[in-house]
Amino acid sequence: GAVVSQHPSRVICKSGTSVKIECRSLDFQATTMFWYRQFPKKSLMLMATSNEGSKATYEQGVEKDKFLINHASLTLSTLTVTSAHPEDSSFYICSARGGSYSYEQYFGPGTRLTVT
Amino acid sequence: DAKTTQPNSMESNEEEPVHLPCNHSTISGTDYIHWYRQLPSQGPEYVIHGLTSNVNNRMASLAIAEDRKSSTLILHRATLRDAAVYYCILHSGGSNYKLTFGKGTLLTVNP
């Protein structure tokens, strides 16, 4: 199956700083990428949908100025958590679909963000 | 997208079959039934999907009721590596294709 990578896998940052998380589709072109957040023992919550070359569509309640999403190419999307606070600590997961794998969504391994 | 209902948890023994149920009584005619699973501290993994007919792949089988109001994911021989949260998700496709995850079923596999 298709492979999606995320970098970094873990990051610790200080409160008030910004953190960028990368999501790459390694062997296919992803026309659409999704960003999810998952708190401990909870289900995944969709944050936003991004299509290559256009602005991301954010879910209700997700601050677009705080969670900046860029999908500049068919293989790369980035999520920047700006002015991070301890309550932003979570497991961030991206997924991608596109090309010949369009019936399936392929998920990255996730990024564990801890804000101190 | 229509809502799904799954048991919170199920338990199985290694090398025995597992049947994971999912109810989706408000499914629409264009909704696909997808199953994903999430191993601890990992991103979800696609398992299988179907529309009306039963489906088989190397990971599992999907049995869909004739009225499509329920489905069952079948793991033919559970292994310890199958211990995960299993999510049953409906979506109607289209260009957006976003998935809405419920709470899923936590499957425990006993050695």
XYZ file of C-alpha atoms in Angstrom:
227
model
C 0.000 0.000 0.000
C 0.857 3.670 -0.219
C 3.194 5.163 2.371
C 2.749 8.403 4.261
C 5.499 9.714 6.497
C 5.494 12.358 9.192
C 8.336 14.317 10.656
C 9.164 14.669 13.445
C 7.722 11.670 15.250
C 8.094 13.406 18.598
C 8.678 17.028 19.501
C 8.884 18.920 22.756
C 8.636 22.676 22.654
C 8.280 25.527 25.080
C 5.060 27.412 25.517
C 4.787 30.331 23.106
C 6.954 28.849 20.381
C 5.810 27.487 17.020
C 6.215 23.939 15.759
C 6.042 22.655 12.198
C 5.010 19.097 11.368
C 5.575 17.681 7.897
C 3.458 15.078 6.151
C 4.715 13.437 2.966
C 3.192 10.933 0.577
C 6.203 8.878 -0.462
C 5.018 6.889 -3.454
C 1.919 8.613 -4.742
C 0.608 12.070 -5.411
C -1.845 13.198 -2.779
C -4.466 15.548 -4.125
C -6.054 15.816 -0.693
C -4.480 15.612 2.728
C -6.127 15.643 6.128
C -4.911 16.621 9.580
C -6.267 14.991 12.715
C -5.642 15.452 16.419
C -6.009 12.716 18.995
C -5.995 13.153 22.762
C -5.130 10.202 25.030
C -7.734 7.443 24.949
C -9.904 9.472 22.590
C -10.777 9.078 18.965
C -9.296 11.034 16.087
C -10.758 14.465 15.469
C -10.472 15.959 12.014
C -8.924 19.407 12.118
C -8.730 20.380 8.482
C -8.730 19.237 4.881
C -6.193 20.581 2.452
C -6.101 20.345 -1.307
C -2.905 20.978 -3.198
C -2.573 24.598 -4.226
C -5.592 25.907 -2.352
C -6.463 27.067 1.140
C -7.265 24.484 3.752
C -10.822 23.930 4.957
C -10.974 23.893 8.732
C -13.491 22.037 10.861
C -15.718 23.989 13.180
C -13.912 25.073 16.318
C -10.411 24.770 14.873
C -8.555 28.091 14.794
C -7.051 28.571 11.372
C -4.642 31.249 12.596
C -3.294 28.921 15.231
C -3.012 25.797 13.093
C -1.497 26.894 9.803
C -1.707 24.355 7.009
C 0.214 24.528 3.762
C -0.191 21.999 0.941
C 2.286 23.398 -1.522
C 2.912 20.248 -3.534
C 1.237 16.942 -4.308
C 3.525 15.139 -1.886
C 3.896 17.532 1.030
C 1.607 19.190 3.539
C 2.724 20.996 6.668
C 0.936 21.842 9.891
C 2.354 24.660 11.981
C 1.128 25.036 15.532
C 1.711 28.689 16.316
C 2.252 30.062 19.810
C 1.850 26.599 21.273
C 0.384 26.129 24.737
C 0.296 23.044 26.979
C -3.295 22.343 25.932
C -2.035 21.881 22.352
C -0.097 18.835 23.500
C -1.558 15.961 21.523
C -0.958 13.293 18.890
C -1.193 14.861 15.438
C -1.853 12.547 12.509
C -2.016 13.306 8.815
C -3.559 11.257 6.059
C -3.595 11.418 2.301
C -5.578 10.159 -0.617
C -5.209 10.555 -4.311
C -4.154 8.931 -7.536
C -4.890 5.286 -8.072
C -5.473 4.764 -4.334
C -8.404 7.109 -4.155
C -10.730 4.679 -2.380
C -8.421 4.470 0.574
C -6.946 6.970 2.940
C -3.388 6.390 4.062
C -2.310 7.647 7.435
C 1.037 8.802 8.697
C 2.537 7.359 11.893
C 1.667 10.461 13.886
C 3.604 13.174 15.696
C 3.553 13.409 19.476
C 3.675 17.073 20.472
C 4.421 18.024 24.051
C 4.308 21.685 25.026
C 6.003 22.522 28.317
C -22.258 11.202 7.180
C -24.445 8.585 8.863
C -23.565 7.444 12.364
C -22.222 4.027 13.313
C -22.516 2.095 16.567
C -19.861 -0.348 17.722
C -19.236 -2.170 20.996
C -16.667 -0.400 23.140
C -14.530 -3.480 23.524
C -14.231 -7.126 22.550
C -11.926 -9.912 23.541
C -10.630 -12.819 21.535
C -8.165 -15.652 21.811
C -5.189 -16.003 19.536
C -5.793 -18.013 16.339
C -9.558 -17.861 16.758
C -11.875 -15.942 14.425
C -13.149 -12.540 15.500
C -16.374 -10.943 14.387
C -16.535 -7.200 14.975
C -20.052 -5.802 14.509
C -21.111 -2.374 13.354
C -24.625 -0.967 13.184
C -25.446 1.788 10.748
C -29.213 1.912 10.526
C -29.309 5.365 8.894
C -26.922 4.491 6.079
C -27.764 6.062 2.749
C -27.620 4.385 -0.613
C -24.352 6.059 -1.556
C -22.502 5.443 1.718
C -19.505 3.167 1.588
C -18.636 1.139 4.690
C -14.994 1.480 5.622
C -13.000 -0.192 8.350
C -9.768 1.160 9.741
C -7.756 0.034 12.724
C -5.318 1.813 14.960
C -2.549 0.053 16.798
C -1.239 1.719 19.964
C 0.675 4.946 19.317
C 0.325 4.638 15.553
C -1.752 6.222 12.841
C -4.821 4.340 11.618
C -4.476 1.682 8.969
C -6.960 0.888 6.216
C -8.466 -2.561 6.579
C -11.278 -2.986 4.074
C -14.273 -1.285 2.542
C -17.453 -2.235 0.713
C -20.737 -0.937 -0.629
C -23.216 -3.797 -0.963
C -21.429 -7.073 -1.576
C -19.247 -8.953 0.869
C -15.559 -8.267 0.408
C -12.412 -10.221 1.126
C -8.787 -9.154 1.205
C -5.613 -10.448 2.750
C -6.333 -8.748 6.061
C -10.001 -9.455 6.658
C -13.472 -10.066 5.309
C -16.386 -7.680 5.370
C -19.877 -9.084 5.592
C -22.611 -6.578 4.772
C -26.218 -7.226 5.701
C -28.716 -7.351 2.861
C -30.440 -4.173 4.081
C -27.011 -2.591 4.658
C -27.990 -1.499 8.155
C -25.197 -3.478 9.712
C -21.882 -5.028 8.819
C -19.313 -7.319 10.382
C -15.569 -7.243 10.077
C -14.168 -10.745 10.244
C -10.611 -11.539 11.217
C -10.251 -15.198 10.350
C -7.425 -16.002 12.757
C -6.625 -13.364 15.311
C -3.010 -12.767 16.204
C -1.529 -10.661 18.972
C -0.683 -8.045 16.349
C -4.392 -7.618 15.614
C -4.924 -6.014 19.022
C -6.081 -2.516 18.115
C -9.010 -0.134 18.027
C -11.217 -0.929 15.046
C -13.244 1.850 13.493
C -16.291 1.385 11.288
C -16.839 4.524 9.210
C -19.398 5.522 6.629
C -18.883 8.128 3.990
C -20.510 9.045 0.741
C -17.336 9.649 -1.209
C -17.108 12.709 -3.342
C -14.236 15.095 -3.701
C -13.958 15.856 -0.004
C -13.816 12.305 1.235
C -13.251 13.171 4.857
C -13.590 10.392 7.422
C -15.375 10.894 10.735
C -14.026 8.576 13.415
C -16.239 7.329 16.226
C -15.014 5.626 19.368
C -14.393 2.277 17.705
C -14.010 -1.143 19.285
C -10.948 -1.971 21.339
C -10.003 -5.536 20.468
C -7.934 -7.442 22.983
C -6.319 -10.674 21.826
C -5.351 -13.163 24.504
C -2.407 -15.494 23.938
